[in-house]
PDB file of N, CA and C in Angstrom:
ATOM      1  N   MET A   1      55.005  32.709  37.742  1.00 42.00           N
ATOM      2  CA  MET A   1      55.128  33.645  36.728  1.00 42.00           C
ATOM      3  C   MET A   1      55.134  32.930  35.558  1.00 42.00           C
ATOM      4  N   LYS A   2      56.138  32.166  35.748  1.00 47.00           N
ATOM      5  CA  LYS A   2      56.380  31.125  34.359  1.00 47.00           C
ATOM      6  C   LYS A   2      55.016  30.546  33.501  1.00 47.00           C
ATOM      7  N   ASP A   3      54.136  30.208  34.411  1.00 52.00           N
ATOM      8  CA  ASP A   3      52.979  29.589  33.900  1.00 52.00           C
ATOM      9  C   ASP A   3      52.480  30.870  33.508  1.00 52.00           C
ATOM     10  N   GLU A   4      52.006  31.811  33.861  1.00 52.00           N
ATOM     11  CA  GLU A   4      51.327  32.854  33.069  1.00 52.00           C
ATOM     12  C   GLU A   4      52.276  33.269  31.984  1.00 52.00           C
ATOM     13  N   ASN A   5      53.294  33.269  31.719  1.00 51.00           N
ATOM     14  CA  ASN A   5      54.151  33.545  30.578  1.00 51.00           C
ATOM     15  C   ASN A   5      53.812  32.430  29.481  1.00 51.00           C
ATOM     16  N   ASN A   6      53.322  30.863  30.021  1.00 66.00           N
ATOM     17  CA  ASN A   6      53.134  30.180  29.000  1.00 66.00           C
ATOM     18  C   ASN A   6      51.692  30.037  28.437  1.00 66.00           C
ATOM     19  N   TRP A   7      51.037  30.819  29.429  1.00 78.00           N
ATOM     20  CA  TRP A   7      49.711  31.075  29.164  1.00 78.00           C
ATOM     21  C   TRP A   7      49.551  32.139  28.208  1.00 78.00           C
ATOM     22  N   TYR A   8      50.397  33.359  28.396  1.00 75.00           N
ATOM     23  CA  TYR A   8      50.072  34.626  27.472  1.00 75.00           C
ATOM     24  C   TYR A   8      50.742  34.218  25.757  1.00 75.00           C
ATOM     25  N   GLU A   9      51.715  33.526  26.259  1.00 78.00           N
ATOM     26  CA  GLU A   9      52.023  32.876  24.676  1.00 78.00           C
ATOM     27  C   GLU A   9      51.762  32.176  24.182  1.00 78.00           C
ATOM     28  N   ALA A  10      50.890  31.161  24.721  1.00 81.00           N
ATOM     29  CA  ALA A  10      50.075  29.790  23.923  1.00 81.00           C
ATOM     30  C   ALA A  10      48.613  30.912  23.444  1.00 81.00           C
ATOM     31  N   ARG A  11      48.516  32.050  24.186  1.00 82.00           N
ATOM     32  CA  ARG A  11      47.382  32.573  23.407  1.00 82.00           C
ATOM     33  C   ARG A  11      47.456  33.138  22.204  1.00 82.00           C
ATOM     34  N   LEU A  12      48.583  33.754  22.412  1.00 81.00           N
ATOM     35  CA  LEU A  12      48.959  34.245  20.815  1.00 81.00           C
ATOM     36  C   LEU A  12      49.257  33.752  19.988  1.00 81.00           C
ATOM     37  N   ASP A  13      49.783  32.610  20.126  1.00 82.00           N
ATOM     38  CA  ASP A  13      50.309  31.321  18.963  1.00 82.00           C
ATOM     39  C   ASP A  13      48.958  31.208  18.679  1.00 82.00           C
ATOM     40  N   LYS A  14      47.958  30.715  19.539  1.00 83.00           N
ATOM     41  CA  LYS A  14      46.542  30.612  18.864  1.00 83.00           C
ATOM     42  C   LYS A  14      46.064  31.324  18.183  1.00 83.00           C
ATOM     43  N   ILE A  15      46.310  32.470  18.422  1.00 83.00           N
ATOM     44  CA  ILE A  15      45.328  33.691  17.940  1.00 83.00           C
ATOM     45  C   ILE A  15      46.064  34.174  16.096  1.00 83.00           C
ATOM     46  N   LEU A  16      47.408  33.978  16.436  1.00 80.00           N
ATOM     47  CA  LEU A  16      48.332  34.145  15.384  1.00 80.00           C
ATOM     48  C   LEU A  16      48.605  33.590  14.620  1.00 80.00           C
ATOM     49  N   THR A  17      48.826  32.161  14.752  1.00 82.00           N
ATOM     50  CA  THR A  17      49.059  31.052  13.558  1.00 82.00           C
ATOM     51  C   THR A  17      48.592  29.796  14.234  1.00 82.00           C
ATOM     52  N   ASN A  18      47.109  30.049  14.412  1.00 76.00           N
ATOM     53  CA  ASN A  18      46.447  28.648  14.698  1.00 76.00           C
ATOM     54  C   ASN A  18      47.249  27.726  15.616  1.00 76.00           C
ATOM     55  N   GLY A  19      48.167  27.867  16.762  1.00 69.00           N
ATOM     56  CA  GLY A  19      48.656  27.203  17.686  1.00 69.00           C
ATOM     57  C   GLY A  19      50.082  26.901  17.325  1.00 69.00           C
ATOM     58  N   ALA A  20      50.604  27.070  16.066  1.00 74.00           N
ATOM     59  CA  ALA A  20      51.952  26.801  16.012  1.00 74.00           C
ATOM     60  C   ALA A  20      52.612  27.960  16.519  1.00 74.00           C
ATOM     61  N   LEU A  21      53.694  27.806  16.808  1.00 73.00           N
ATOM     62  CA  LEU A  21      54.850  28.897  17.499  1.00 73.00           C
ATOM     63  C   LEU A  21      54.976  30.459  16.743  1.00 73.00           C
ATOM     64  N   TRP A  22      54.130  31.212  17.323  1.00 71.00           N
ATOM     65  CA  TRP A  22      54.261  32.616  16.710  1.00 71.00           C
ATOM     66  C   TRP A  22      55.809  33.025  16.727  1.00 71.00           C
ATOM     67  N   LYS A  23      56.048  33.628  15.500  1.00 73.00           N
ATOM     68  CA  LYS A  23      57.704  34.176  15.434  1.00 73.00           C
ATOM     69  C   LYS A  23      57.831  35.161  16.754  1.00 73.00           C
ATOM     70  N   HIS A  24      57.786  36.331  16.957  1.00 68.00           N
ATOM     71  CA  HIS A  24      57.845  36.910  18.258  1.00 68.00           C
ATOM     72  C   HIS A  24      57.331  36.513  19.683  1.00 68.00           C
ATOM     73  N   ARG A  25      56.267  35.916  19.873  1.00 68.00           N
ATOM     74  CA  ARG A  25      55.342  35.661  20.797  1.00 68.00           C
ATOM     75  C   ARG A  25      55.173  36.708  21.896  1.00 68.00           C
ATOM     76  N   THR A  26      55.565  37.497  21.723  1.00 73.00           N
ATOM     77  CA  THR A  26      55.319  38.960  22.576  1.00 73.00           C
ATOM     78  C   THR A  26      54.442  40.218  21.911  1.00 73.00           C
ATOM     79  N   PHE A  27      54.349  41.041  22.595  1.00 78.00           N
ATOM     80  CA  PHE A  27      53.955  42.567  22.317  1.00 78.00           C
ATOM     81  C   PHE A  27      54.715  43.248  22.166  1.00 78.00           C
ATOM     82  N   ARG A  28      56.322  42.795  22.215  1.00 81.00           N
ATOM     83  CA  ARG A  28      57.150  43.897  21.699  1.00 81.00           C
ATOM     84  C   ARG A  28      56.943  44.282  20.241  1.00 81.00           C
ATOM     85  N   THR A  29      56.658  43.709  19.748  1.00 83.00           N
ATOM     86  CA  THR A  29      56.893  43.960  17.900  1.00 83.00           C
ATOM     87  C   THR A  29      55.854  45.362  17.400  1.00 83.00           C
ATOM     88  N   ILE A  30      54.901  45.244  18.616  1.00 83.00           N
ATOM     89  CA  ILE A  30      53.499  46.528  18.533  1.00 83.00           C
ATOM     90  C   ILE A  30      53.582  47.352  19.887  1.00 83.00           C
ATOM     91  N   LEU A  31      54.593  47.100  20.796  1.00 84.00           N
ATOM     92  CA  LEU A  31      54.631  48.077  22.132  1.00 84.00           C
ATOM     93  C   LEU A  31      56.249  49.110  22.246  1.00 84.00           C
ATOM     94  N   ASP A  32      57.131  47.920  21.867  1.00 88.00           N
ATOM     95  CA  ASP A  32      58.363  48.422  22.241  1.00 88.00           C
ATOM     96  C   ASP A  32      59.174  48.863  21.013  1.00 88.00           C
ATOM     97  N   PRO A  33      59.527  50.117  20.784  1.00 91.00           N
ATOM     98  CA  PRO A  33      60.141  50.740  19.428  1.00 91.00           C
ATOM     99  C   PRO A  33      61.736  50.644  19.828  1.00 91.00           C
ATOM    100  N   LEU A  34      62.011  50.166  20.889  1.00 93.00           N
ATOM    101  CA  LEU A  34      63.257  49.732  20.705  1.00 93.00           C
ATOM    102  C   LEU A  34      63.991  48.339  21.018  1.00 93.00           C
ATOM    103  N   SER A  35      63.008  47.316  20.626  1.00 89.00           N
ATOM    104  CA  SER A  35      63.267  46.137  20.287  1.00 89.00           C
ATOM    105  C   SER A  35      63.661  45.587  19.326  1.00 89.00           C
ATOM    106  N   SER A  36      64.128  44.381  19.103  1.00 88.00           N
ATOM    107  CA  SER A  36      64.468  43.996  17.510  1.00 88.00           C
ATOM    108  C   SER A  36      62.933  43.428  16.842  1.00 88.00           C
ATOM    109  N   GLU A  37      62.288  43.113  17.725  1.00 85.00           N
ATOM    110  CA  GLU A  37      60.932  42.530  17.210  1.00 85.00           C
ATOM    111  C   GLU A  37      59.935  43.665  16.390  1.00 85.00           C
ATOM    112  N   TRP A  38      60.014  45.039  16.992  1.00 89.00           N
ATOM    113  CA  TRP A  38      59.536  46.024  16.302  1.00 89.00           C
ATOM    114  C   TRP A  38      60.401  46.428  15.229  1.00 89.00           C
ATOM    115  N   ASN A  39      61.484  46.427  15.170  1.00 90.00           N
ATOM    116  CA  ASN A  39      62.394  46.457  13.937  1.00 90.00           C
ATOM    117  C   ASN A  39      62.043  45.568  12.317  1.00 90.00           C
ATOM    118  N   GLU A  40      61.730  44.757  13.161  1.00 87.00           N
ATOM    119  CA  GLU A  40      61.442  43.263  12.213  1.00 87.00           C
ATOM    120  C   GLU A  40      60.083  43.015  11.397  1.00 87.00           C
ATOM    121  N   THR A  41      59.141  44.428  11.575  1.00 87.00           N
ATOM    122  CA  THR A  41      57.837  44.098  11.406  1.00 87.00           C
ATOM    123  C   THR A  41      57.557  46.099  10.846  1.00 87.00           C
ATOM    124  N   ASP A  42      57.077  46.067   9.355  1.00 90.00           N
ATOM    125  CA  ASP A  42      56.444  47.751   9.480  1.00 90.00           C
ATOM    126  C   ASP A  42      55.037  47.651  10.144  1.00 90.00           C
ATOM    127  N   PHE A  43      54.954  49.068   9.685  1.00 91.00           N
ATOM    128  CA  PHE A  43      53.465  49.473  10.416  1.00 91.00           C
ATOM    129  C   PHE A  43      52.161  48.824   9.970  1.00 91.00           C
ATOM    130  N   ASP A  44      52.286  48.246   8.807  1.00 93.00           N
ATOM    131  CA  ASP A  44      50.731  47.283   8.360  1.00 93.00           C
ATOM    132  C   ASP A  44      51.031  45.950   9.171  1.00 93.00           C
ATOM    133  N   LYS A  45      51.969  45.569   9.341  1.00 87.00           N
ATOM    134  CA  LYS A  45      51.993  43.923   9.898  1.00 87.00           C
ATOM    135  C   LYS A  45      51.655  44.084  11.426  1.00 87.00           C
ATOM    136  N   LYS A  46      51.915  45.424  12.277  1.00 88.00           N
ATOM    137  CA  LYS A  46      51.777  45.767  13.624  1.00 88.00           C
ATOM    138  C   LYS A  46      50.209  46.031  13.522  1.00 88.00           C
ATOM    139  N   LEU A  47      49.772  46.732  12.845  1.00 90.00           N
ATOM    140  CA  LEU A  47      48.349  46.896  12.798  1.00 90.00           C
ATOM    141  C   LEU A  47      47.484  45.602  12.273  1.00 90.00           C
ATOM    142  N   GLU A  48      47.967  44.385  11.405  1.00 88.00           N
ATOM    143  CA  GLU A  48      47.578  43.215  11.182  1.00 88.00           C
ATOM    144  C   GLU A  48      47.471  42.617  12.709  1.00 88.00           C
ATOM    145  N   ILE A  49      48.778  42.484  13.486  1.00 86.00           N
ATOM    146  CA  ILE A  49      48.337  41.474  14.414  1.00 86.00           C
ATOM    147  C   ILE A  49      47.448  42.265  15.308  1.00 86.00           C
ATOM    148  N   LEU A  50      47.433  43.413  15.818  1.00 87.00           N
ATOM    149  CA  LEU A  50      46.628  44.035  16.631  1.00 87.00           C
ATOM    150  C   LEU A  50      44.953  43.763  16.164  1.00 87.00           C
ATOM    151  N   GLU A  51      44.480  43.908  14.668  1.00 89.00           N
ATOM    152  CA  GLU A  51      43.331  43.710  14.276  1.00 89.00           C
ATOM    153  C   GLU A  51      42.908  42.070  14.599  1.00 89.00           C
ATOM    154  N   LYS A  52      43.907  41.106  14.402  1.00 87.00           N
ATOM    155  CA  LYS A  52      43.819  39.798  14.622  1.00 87.00           C
ATOM    156  C   LYS A  52      43.465  39.728  16.175  1.00 87.00           C
ATOM    157  N   VAL A  53      44.320  39.919  17.092  1.00 86.00           N
ATOM    158  CA  VAL A  53      43.847  39.899  18.064  1.00 86.00           C
ATOM    159  C   VAL A  53      42.548  40.619  19.020  1.00 86.00           C
ATOM    160  N   VAL A  54      42.419  41.912  18.572  1.00 89.00           N
ATOM    161  CA  VAL A  54      40.687  42.163  18.469  1.00 89.00           C
ATOM    162  C   VAL A  54      39.758  41.366  17.958  1.00 89.00           C
ATOM    163  N   ALA A  55      39.984  41.034  16.724  1.00 92.00           N
ATOM    164  CA  ALA A  55      39.080  40.056  16.168  1.00 92.00           C
ATOM    165  C   ALA A  55      38.576  38.736  16.837  1.00 92.00           C
ATOM    166  N   SER A  56      39.843  38.323  17.567  1.00 89.00           N
ATOM    167  CA  SER A  56      39.551  37.003  18.397  1.00 89.00           C
ATOM    168  C   SER A  56      38.869  37.221  19.677  1.00 89.00           C
ATOM    169  N   GLY A  57      38.509  38.764  20.079  1.00 89.00           N
ATOM    170  CA  GLY A  57      37.651  38.601  21.152  1.00 89.00           C
ATOM    171  C   GLY A  57      38.511  38.408  22.512  1.00 89.00           C
ATOM    172  N   GLU A  58      39.777  38.508  22.158  1.00 82.00           N
ATOM    173  CA  GLU A  58      40.555  38.637  23.948  1.00 82.00           C
ATOM    174  C   GLU A  58      40.693  40.046  23.944  1.00 82.00           C
ATOM    175  N   LYS A  59      40.920  40.179  25.340  1.00 82.00           N
ATOM    176  CA  LYS A  59      41.225  41.937  25.677  1.00 82.00           C
ATOM    177  C   LYS A  59      42.555  41.943  25.822  1.00 82.00           C
ATOM    178  N   LEU A  60      42.748  42.927  25.066  1.00 80.00           N
ATOM    179  CA  LEU A  60      44.130  43.560  25.077  1.00 80.00           C
ATOM    180  C   LEU A  60      44.748  43.808  26.320  1.00 80.00           C
ATOM    181  N   SER A  61      43.806  44.292  27.344  1.00 80.00           N
ATOM    182  CA  SER A  61      44.407  44.899  28.528  1.00 80.00           C
ATOM    183  C   SER A  61      44.855  43.432  29.306  1.00 80.00           C
ATOM    184  N   VAL A  62      44.003  42.282  29.136  1.00 77.00           N
ATOM    185  CA  VAL A  62      44.903  41.077  29.613  1.00 77.00           C
ATOM    186  C   VAL A  62      46.019  40.632  29.029  1.00 77.00           C
ATOM    187  N   LEU A  63      46.060  40.901  27.885  1.00 75.00           N
ATOM    188  CA  LEU A  63      47.471  40.165  27.279  1.00 75.00           C
ATOM    189  C   LEU A  63      48.486  41.003  27.375  1.00 75.00           C
ATOM    190  N   ILE A  64      48.193  42.230  27.336  1.00 75.00           N
ATOM    191  CA  ILE A  64      49.470  43.339  27.428  1.00 75.00           C
ATOM    192  C   ILE A  64      49.821  43.423  29.326  1.00 75.00           C
ATOM    193  N   ARG A  65      48.912  43.031  29.767  1.00 73.00           N
ATOM    194  CA  ARG A  65      49.759  42.757  31.025  1.00 73.00           C
ATOM    195  C   ARG A  65      50.701  41.850  31.382  1.00 73.00           C
TER     196      ARG A  65
END
């Protein structure tokens, strides 16, 4: 399971920060309204994150799982 997490985090790092560690490293920022990650970003930032992921060609269904 840990390898899957590393893969997922690495993909988001590459998409959102060109390989540097992305601050949140999960989709809690856009999917979990009870998380601190959610509260640290406004709607425009959430939309920007989704747009970058979609533009990268990654399938959301794979990354969200």
